[in-house]
Amino acid sequence: MTGAATQGVALRVAIVALVAGLAGCGGPSAPAAPVAAPTEVAAVKTPPPAYPIELACQGIGGTTTLKVVIGTDGKPGQIQLVSGSGNAQLDEQAQKAVEGWQFNAATRAGQPVSTTIQVPVSFNPPQPKPDECFAVEERLRRGG
């Protein structure tokens, strides 16, 4: 290669390097990574609580409201009674049920976060009464 040819190649390399360097300075920038939209807690598995047959047959029901912290793993953590059903046994069954529930955790910027929610758990006496209630009522009449 002649001296002029070498200078021409060097000049082109310098220009390419200069243009590449300027492209990052003031030119169009690369698109920013999209920020994931926040999501809320979603119930995945929430089987109903055990409803003591004696209470159901006697028509005892109500709604227990619990304050529940859903962890980043989707599992209930702290559970506190907000308002009772009027029956301690139903409140206890509601809390036991919620302890085993599963959720999809809420997210912020694509990352799971702990969230506190309120959960109502209702106990509605069955209508009409199941056949087994007749045996339960008879047992209760006999005192045992």
PDB file of N, CA and C in Angstrom, residues 46-56 60-62 64 85 87-101 121-124 126:
ATOM      1  N   THR A  46     -58.092 -21.232  47.246  1.00  0.00           N
ATOM      2  CA  THR A  46     -58.757 -20.766  48.465  1.00  0.00           C
ATOM      3  C   THR A  46     -59.906 -21.700  48.840  1.00  0.00           C
ATOM      4  N   PRO A  47     -59.583 -22.925  49.251  1.00  0.00           N
ATOM      5  CA  PRO A  47     -60.666 -23.842  49.615  1.00  0.00           C
ATOM      6  C   PRO A  47     -61.453 -23.301  50.809  1.00  0.00           C
ATOM      7  N   PRO A  48     -62.747 -23.599  50.856  1.00  0.00           N
ATOM      8  CA  PRO A  48     -63.566 -23.094  51.957  1.00  0.00           C
ATOM      9  C   PRO A  48     -63.149 -23.715  53.291  1.00  0.00           C
ATOM     10  N   PRO A  49     -63.435 -23.005  54.366  1.00  0.00           N
ATOM     11  CA  PRO A  49     -63.091 -23.530  55.693  1.00  0.00           C
ATOM     12  C   PRO A  49     -64.001 -24.696  56.064  1.00  0.00           C
ATOM     13  N   ALA A  50     -63.548 -25.456  57.032  1.00  0.00           N
ATOM     14  CA  ALA A  50     -64.404 -26.508  57.586  1.00  0.00           C
ATOM     15  C   ALA A  50     -65.549 -25.813  58.318  1.00  0.00           C
ATOM     16  N   TYR A  51     -66.754 -26.263  58.086  1.00  0.00           N
ATOM     17  CA  TYR A  51     -67.938 -25.692  58.732  1.00  0.00           C
ATOM     18  C   TYR A  51     -68.454 -26.757  59.684  1.00  0.00           C
ATOM     19  N   PRO A  52     -68.247 -26.571  60.993  1.00  0.00           N
ATOM     20  CA  PRO A  52     -68.696 -27.596  61.952  1.00  0.00           C
ATOM     21  C   PRO A  52     -70.175 -27.913  61.738  1.00  0.00           C
ATOM     22  N   ILE A  53     -70.464 -29.177  61.507  1.00  0.00           N
ATOM     23  CA  ILE A  53     -71.830 -29.595  61.170  1.00  0.00           C
ATOM     24  C   ILE A  53     -72.830 -29.213  62.258  1.00  0.00           C
ATOM     25  N   GLU A  54     -72.391 -29.255  63.505  1.00  0.00           N
ATOM     26  CA  GLU A  54     -73.309 -28.903  64.595  1.00  0.00           C
ATOM     27  C   GLU A  54     -73.765 -27.449  64.461  1.00  0.00           C
ATOM     28  N   LEU A  55     -72.848 -26.565  64.115  1.00  0.00           N
ATOM     29  CA  LEU A  55     -73.191 -25.153  63.955  1.00  0.00           C
ATOM     30  C   LEU A  55     -74.043 -24.944  62.709  1.00  0.00           C
ATOM     31  N   ALA A  56     -73.687 -25.607  61.627  1.00  0.00           N
ATOM     32  CA  ALA A  56     -74.450 -25.482  60.383  1.00  0.00           C
ATOM     33  C   ALA A  56     -75.882 -25.948  60.591  1.00  0.00           C
ATOM     34  N   ILE A  60     -76.269 -21.600  62.757  1.00  0.00           N
ATOM     35  CA  ILE A  60     -75.292 -20.610  63.224  1.00  0.00           C
ATOM     36  C   ILE A  60     -74.303 -20.335  62.099  1.00  0.00           C
ATOM     37  N   GLY A  61     -74.237 -19.088  61.699  1.00  0.00           N
ATOM     38  CA  GLY A  61     -73.330 -18.696  60.627  1.00  0.00           C
ATOM     39  C   GLY A  61     -72.834 -17.294  60.868  1.00  0.00           C
ATOM     40  N   GLY A  62     -72.230 -16.721  59.864  1.00  0.00           N
ATOM     41  CA  GLY A  62     -71.724 -15.360  59.965  1.00  0.00           C
ATOM     42  C   GLY A  62     -70.530 -15.175  59.058  1.00  0.00           C
ATOM     43  N   THR A  64     -66.519 -13.817  59.036  1.00  0.00           N
ATOM     44  CA  THR A  64     -65.291 -13.446  59.733  1.00  0.00           C
ATOM     45  C   THR A  64     -64.453 -12.642  58.748  1.00  0.00           C
ATOM     46  N   SER A  85     -67.362 -13.360  63.453  1.00  0.00           N
ATOM     47  CA  SER A  85     -68.655 -13.828  62.962  1.00  0.00           C
ATOM     48  C   SER A  85     -69.714 -13.855  64.066  1.00  0.00           C
ATOM     49  N   ASN A  87     -69.134 -16.096  66.477  1.00  0.00           N
ATOM     50  CA  ASN A  87     -68.897 -17.430  67.010  1.00  0.00           C
ATOM     51  C   ASN A  87     -67.395 -17.714  66.941  1.00  0.00           C
ATOM     52  N   ALA A  88     -66.784 -17.942  68.083  1.00  0.00           N
ATOM     53  CA  ALA A  88     -65.328 -18.145  68.150  1.00  0.00           C
ATOM     54  C   ALA A  88     -64.886 -19.357  67.338  1.00  0.00           C
ATOM     55  N   GLN A  89     -65.698 -20.401  67.310  1.00  0.00           N
ATOM     56  CA  GLN A  89     -65.328 -21.614  66.566  1.00  0.00           C
ATOM     57  C   GLN A  89     -65.280 -21.328  65.052  1.00  0.00           C
ATOM     58  N   LEU A  90     -66.234 -20.534  64.561  1.00  0.00           N
ATOM     59  CA  LEU A  90     -66.214 -20.179  63.133  1.00  0.00           C
ATOM     60  C   LEU A  90     -65.016 -19.291  62.819  1.00  0.00           C
ATOM     61  N   ASP A  91     -64.715 -18.351  63.725  1.00  0.00           N
ATOM     62  CA  ASP A  91     -63.561 -17.473  63.505  1.00  0.00           C
ATOM     63  C   ASP A  91     -62.271 -18.288  63.434  1.00  0.00           C
ATOM     64  N   GLU A  92     -62.158 -19.288  64.298  1.00  0.00           N
ATOM     65  CA  GLU A  92     -60.974 -20.146  64.311  1.00  0.00           C
ATOM     66  C   GLU A  92     -60.880 -20.951  63.009  1.00  0.00           C
ATOM     67  N   GLN A  93     -61.999 -21.479  62.539  1.00  0.00           N
ATOM     68  CA  GLN A  93     -61.995 -22.252  61.287  1.00  0.00           C
ATOM     69  C   GLN A  93     -61.634 -21.364  60.095  1.00  0.00           C
ATOM     70  N   ALA A  94     -62.093 -20.112  60.122  1.00  0.00           N
ATOM     71  CA  ALA A  94     -61.755 -19.178  59.037  1.00  0.00           C
ATOM     72  C   ALA A  94     -60.250 -18.939  59.012  1.00  0.00           C
ATOM     73  N   GLN A  95     -59.669 -18.699  60.180  1.00  0.00           N
ATOM     74  CA  GLN A  95     -58.227 -18.433  60.240  1.00  0.00           C
ATOM     75  C   GLN A  95     -57.430 -19.652  59.789  1.00  0.00           C
ATOM     76  N   LYS A  96     -57.835 -20.845  60.220  1.00  0.00           N
ATOM     77  CA  LYS A  96     -57.127 -22.068  59.800  1.00  0.00           C
ATOM     78  C   LYS A  96     -57.173 -22.233  58.281  1.00  0.00           C
ATOM     79  N   ALA A  97     -58.326 -21.949  57.696  1.00  0.00           N
ATOM     80  CA  ALA A  97     -58.463 -22.097  56.243  1.00  0.00           C
ATOM     81  C   ALA A  97     -57.551 -21.119  55.510  1.00  0.00           C
ATOM     82  N   VAL A  98     -57.572 -19.853  55.928  1.00  0.00           N
ATOM     83  CA  VAL A  98     -56.790 -18.820  55.240  1.00  0.00           C
ATOM     84  C   VAL A  98     -55.289 -19.093  55.360  1.00  0.00           C
ATOM     85  N   GLU A  99     -54.859 -19.689  56.471  1.00  0.00           N
ATOM     86  CA  GLU A  99     -53.430 -20.029  56.627  1.00  0.00           C
ATOM     87  C   GLU A  99     -52.939 -20.928  55.500  1.00  0.00           C
ATOM     88  N   GLY A 100     -53.805 -21.758  54.954  1.00  0.00           N
ATOM     89  CA  GLY A 100     -53.417 -22.687  53.897  1.00  0.00           C
ATOM     90  C   GLY A 100     -53.684 -22.194  52.482  1.00  0.00           C
ATOM     91  N   TRP A 101     -54.246 -21.011  52.337  1.00  0.00           N
ATOM     92  CA  TRP A 101     -54.545 -20.492  51.012  1.00  0.00           C
ATOM     93  C   TRP A 101     -53.271 -20.113  50.268  1.00  0.00           C
ATOM     94  N   VAL A 121     -64.600 -14.201  55.206  1.00  0.00           N
ATOM     95  CA  VAL A 121     -64.875 -15.644  55.097  1.00  0.00           C
ATOM     96  C   VAL A 121     -66.276 -15.856  55.648  1.00  0.00           C
ATOM     97  N   SER A 122     -67.185 -16.309  54.787  1.00  0.00           N
ATOM     98  CA  SER A 122     -68.585 -16.454  55.187  1.00  0.00           C
ATOM     99  C   SER A 122     -68.973 -17.891  55.455  1.00  0.00           C
ATOM    100  N   PHE A 123     -69.798 -18.047  56.466  1.00  0.00           N
ATOM    101  CA  PHE A 123     -70.384 -19.332  56.828  1.00  0.00           C
ATOM    102  C   PHE A 123     -71.891 -19.160  56.689  1.00  0.00           C
ATOM    103  N   ASN A 124     -72.467 -19.828  55.713  1.00  0.00           N
ATOM    104  CA  ASN A 124     -73.901 -19.736  55.457  1.00  0.00           C
ATOM    105  C   ASN A 124     -74.555 -21.082  55.741  1.00  0.00           C
ATOM    106  N   PRO A 126     -76.671 -24.236  55.566  1.00  0.00           N
ATOM    107  CA  PRO A 126     -77.266 -24.827  54.360  1.00  0.00           C
ATOM    108  C   PRO A 126     -78.795 -24.833  54.440  1.00  0.00           C
TER     109      PRO A 126
END
